[in-house]
PDB file of C-alpha atoms in Angstrom:
ATOM      1  CA  MET A  45      92.532  77.382  94.070  1.00 43.00           C
ATOM      2  CA  ASP A  46      89.119  78.580  95.118  1.00 49.00           C
ATOM      3  CA  GLY A  47      88.365  81.923  93.520  1.00 53.00           C
ATOM      4  CA  VAL A  48      85.886  84.388  94.842  1.00 58.00           C
ATOM      5  CA  VAL A  49      85.270  87.585  92.921  1.00 55.00           C
ATOM      6  CA  TYR A  50      82.941  90.552  92.991  1.00 57.00           C
ATOM      7  CA  LEU A  51      79.925  90.105  90.706  1.00 62.00           C
ATOM      8  CA  LYS A  52      80.850  92.838  88.227  1.00 63.00           C
ATOM      9  CA  ASN A  53      84.249  91.252  87.563  1.00 72.00           C
ATOM     10  CA  VAL A  54      83.226  87.604  87.089  1.00 81.00           C
ATOM     11  CA  ASP A  55      83.208  87.692  83.284  1.00 85.00           C
ATOM     12  CA  PHE A  56      86.620  89.348  83.166  1.00 83.00           C
ATOM     13  CA  TYR A  57      88.219  86.863  85.562  1.00 83.00           C
ATOM     14  CA  GLN A  58      86.640  83.882  83.792  1.00 89.00           C
ATOM     15  CA  TYR A  59      88.038  85.164  80.497  1.00 92.00           C
ATOM     16  CA  TYR A  60      91.436  85.820  82.111  1.00 89.00           C
ATOM     17  CA  PHE A  61      91.775  82.324  83.595  1.00 91.00           C
ATOM     18  CA  ARG A  62      90.478  80.569  80.460  1.00 96.00           C
ATOM     19  CA  ARG A  63      92.907  82.486  78.273  1.00 95.00           C
ATOM     20  CA  ARG A  64      95.744  81.194  80.441  1.00 94.00           C
ATOM     21  CA  GLY A  65      94.532  77.596  80.243  1.00 95.00           C
ATOM     22  CA  ALA A  66      92.971  77.481  83.711  1.00 94.00           C
ATOM     23  CA  ASP A  67      89.448  76.480  82.680  1.00 94.00           C
ATOM     24  CA  GLU A  68      88.860  74.607  85.939  1.00 93.00           C
ATOM     25  CA  VAL A  69      89.620  77.732  87.956  1.00 90.00           C
ATOM     26  CA  ALA A  70      87.340  79.816  85.733  1.00 90.00           C
ATOM     27  CA  GLU A  71      84.463  77.408  86.287  1.00 91.00           C
ATOM     28  CA  ARG A  72      84.836  77.457  90.088  1.00 89.00           C
ATOM     29  CA  LEU A  73      84.734  81.231  90.528  1.00 87.00           C
ATOM     30  CA  GLU A  74      82.172  82.398  93.053  1.00 84.00           C
ATOM     31  CA  VAL A  75      80.795  85.789  93.991  1.00 81.00           C
ATOM     32  CA  VAL A  76      80.988  87.346  97.430  1.00 82.00           C
ATOM     33  CA  GLU A  77      79.690  90.807  98.225  1.00 81.00           C
ATOM     34  CA  PRO A  78      82.025  92.989 100.308  1.00 82.00           C
ATOM     35  CA  ASN A  79      79.819  92.992 103.414  1.00 87.00           C
ATOM     36  CA  ALA A  80      79.588  91.214 106.777  1.00 91.00           C
ATOM     37  CA  VAL A  81      76.776  88.845 105.727  1.00 93.00           C
ATOM     38  CA  SER A  82      78.685  87.529 102.706  1.00 91.00           C
ATOM     39  CA  ALA A  83      81.926  87.348 104.687  1.00 93.00           C
ATOM     40  CA  GLY A  84      80.153  85.250 107.320  1.00 96.00           C
ATOM     41  CA  GLU A  85      78.751  82.908 104.666  1.00 95.00           C
ATOM     42  CA  LEU A  86      82.202  82.517 103.126  1.00 95.00           C
ATOM     43  CA  ALA A  87      83.760  81.823 106.526  1.00 96.00           C
ATOM     44  CA  ARG A  88      81.128  79.182 107.360  1.00 96.00           C
ATOM     45  CA  ALA A  89      81.498  77.501 103.964  1.00 95.00           C
ATOM     46  CA  TYR A  90      85.277  77.077 104.203  1.00 95.00           C
ATOM     47  CA  ARG A  91      86.077  76.990 107.945  1.00 96.00           C
ATOM     48  CA  GLY A  92      88.154  73.952 108.830  1.00 95.00           C
ATOM     49  CA  THR A  93      88.514  72.742 105.229  1.00 96.00           C
ATOM     50  CA  GLY A  94      92.222  73.518 104.875  1.00 96.00           C
ATOM     51  CA  GLN A  95      91.473  75.230 101.562  1.00 95.00           C
ATOM     52  CA  THR A  96      92.915  78.538 100.494  1.00 95.00           C
ATOM     53  CA  VAL A  97      90.488  81.107  99.120  1.00 94.00           C
ATOM     54  CA  TYR A  98      91.611  84.126  97.130  1.00 90.00           C
ATOM     55  CA  VAL A  99      89.300  87.109  97.042  1.00 88.00           C
ATOM     56  CA  LEU A 100      90.064  89.447  94.164  1.00 81.00           C
ATOM     57  CA  ALA A 101      88.598  92.828  94.976  1.00 81.00           C
ATOM     58  CA  GLY A 102      88.910  94.917  91.851  1.00 71.00           C
ATOM     59  CA  HIS A 103      88.532  98.638  91.471  1.00 64.00           C
ATOM     60  CA  HIS A 104      89.359  99.424  95.098  1.00 65.00           C
ATOM     61  CA  ILE A 105      86.466  97.390  96.516  1.00 73.00           C
ATOM     62  CA  GLN A 106      87.437  96.127  99.916  1.00 80.00           C
ATOM     63  CA  PHE A 107      85.981  94.458 102.964  1.00 85.00           C
ATOM     64  CA  ASP A 108      85.043  96.746 105.818  1.00 88.00           C
ATOM     65  CA  ASP A 109      86.619  96.134 109.224  1.00 92.00           C
ATOM     66  CA  GLU A 110      83.802  93.863 110.477  1.00 94.00           C
ATOM     67  CA  SER A 111      83.870  91.683 107.357  1.00 93.00           C
ATOM     68  CA  LEU A 112      87.626  91.366 107.397  1.00 93.00           C
ATOM     69  CA  TRP A 113      87.611  90.511 111.107  1.00 95.00           C
ATOM     70  CA  THR A 114      85.025  87.762 110.485  1.00 95.00           C
ATOM     71  CA  LEU A 115      87.189  86.159 107.805  1.00 95.00           C
ATOM     72  CA  GLU A 116      90.395  86.541 109.793  1.00 95.00           C
ATOM     73  CA  GLN A 117      88.830  84.847 112.829  1.00 96.00           C
ATOM     74  CA  ALA A 118      87.642  81.879 110.744  1.00 96.00           C
ATOM     75  CA  SER A 119      90.918  81.408 108.886  1.00 97.00           C
ATOM     76  CA  THR A 120      94.171  79.892 110.073  1.00 97.00           C
ATOM     77  CA  SER A 121      96.179  82.429 108.085  1.00 97.00           C
ATOM     78  CA  HIS A 122      95.430  85.495 106.019  1.00 96.00           C
ATOM     79  CA  LEU A 123      97.283  87.935 103.815  1.00 96.00           C
ATOM     80  CA  THR A 124      96.287  91.126 102.034  1.00 92.00           C
ATOM     81  CA  ALA A 125      98.239  92.281  98.983  1.00 92.00           C
ATOM     82  CA  PHE A 126      97.760  95.219  96.651  1.00 88.00           C
ATOM     83  CA  LEU A 127      98.270  94.791  92.916  1.00 83.00           C
ATOM     84  CA  TYR A 128      97.631  98.017  91.058  1.00 82.00           C
ATOM     85  CA  GLY A 129      93.867  98.654  91.402  1.00 78.00           C
ATOM     86  CA  THR A 130      93.134  95.192  92.816  1.00 82.00           C
ATOM     87  CA  ILE A 131      93.209  94.085  96.427  1.00 86.00           C
ATOM     88  CA  VAL A 132      93.981  90.385  96.776  1.00 88.00           C
ATOM     89  CA  TYR A 133      92.908  88.727 100.024  1.00 92.00           C
ATOM     90  CA  GLU A 134      94.260  85.250 100.758  1.00 95.00           C
ATOM     91  CA  PHE A 135      92.576  83.198 103.468  1.00 96.00           C
ATOM     92  CA  THR A 136      93.558  79.675 104.428  1.00 97.00           C
ATOM     93  CA  PHE A 137      90.820  77.966 106.361  1.00 96.00           C
TER      94      PHE A 137
END
């Protein structure tokens, strides 16, 4: 799994994954800002790789319409789920 989290939540998610024995996931977490520039960079980095990227957007942070459109166009499938105060975006590239 490729994890991408908002900067303020990195420490929490690293702790969370390590506590559950997923050290490798914790080490591969990346940060993406919820804006069109970062969404474009993410799309370019993963387009055509076949990898699935999960974006955990805590505390009601979400992509704006342009950012979400950019990621949806670059991915082969996408899903948005809501888990309490967290929005989970799943993009398969």
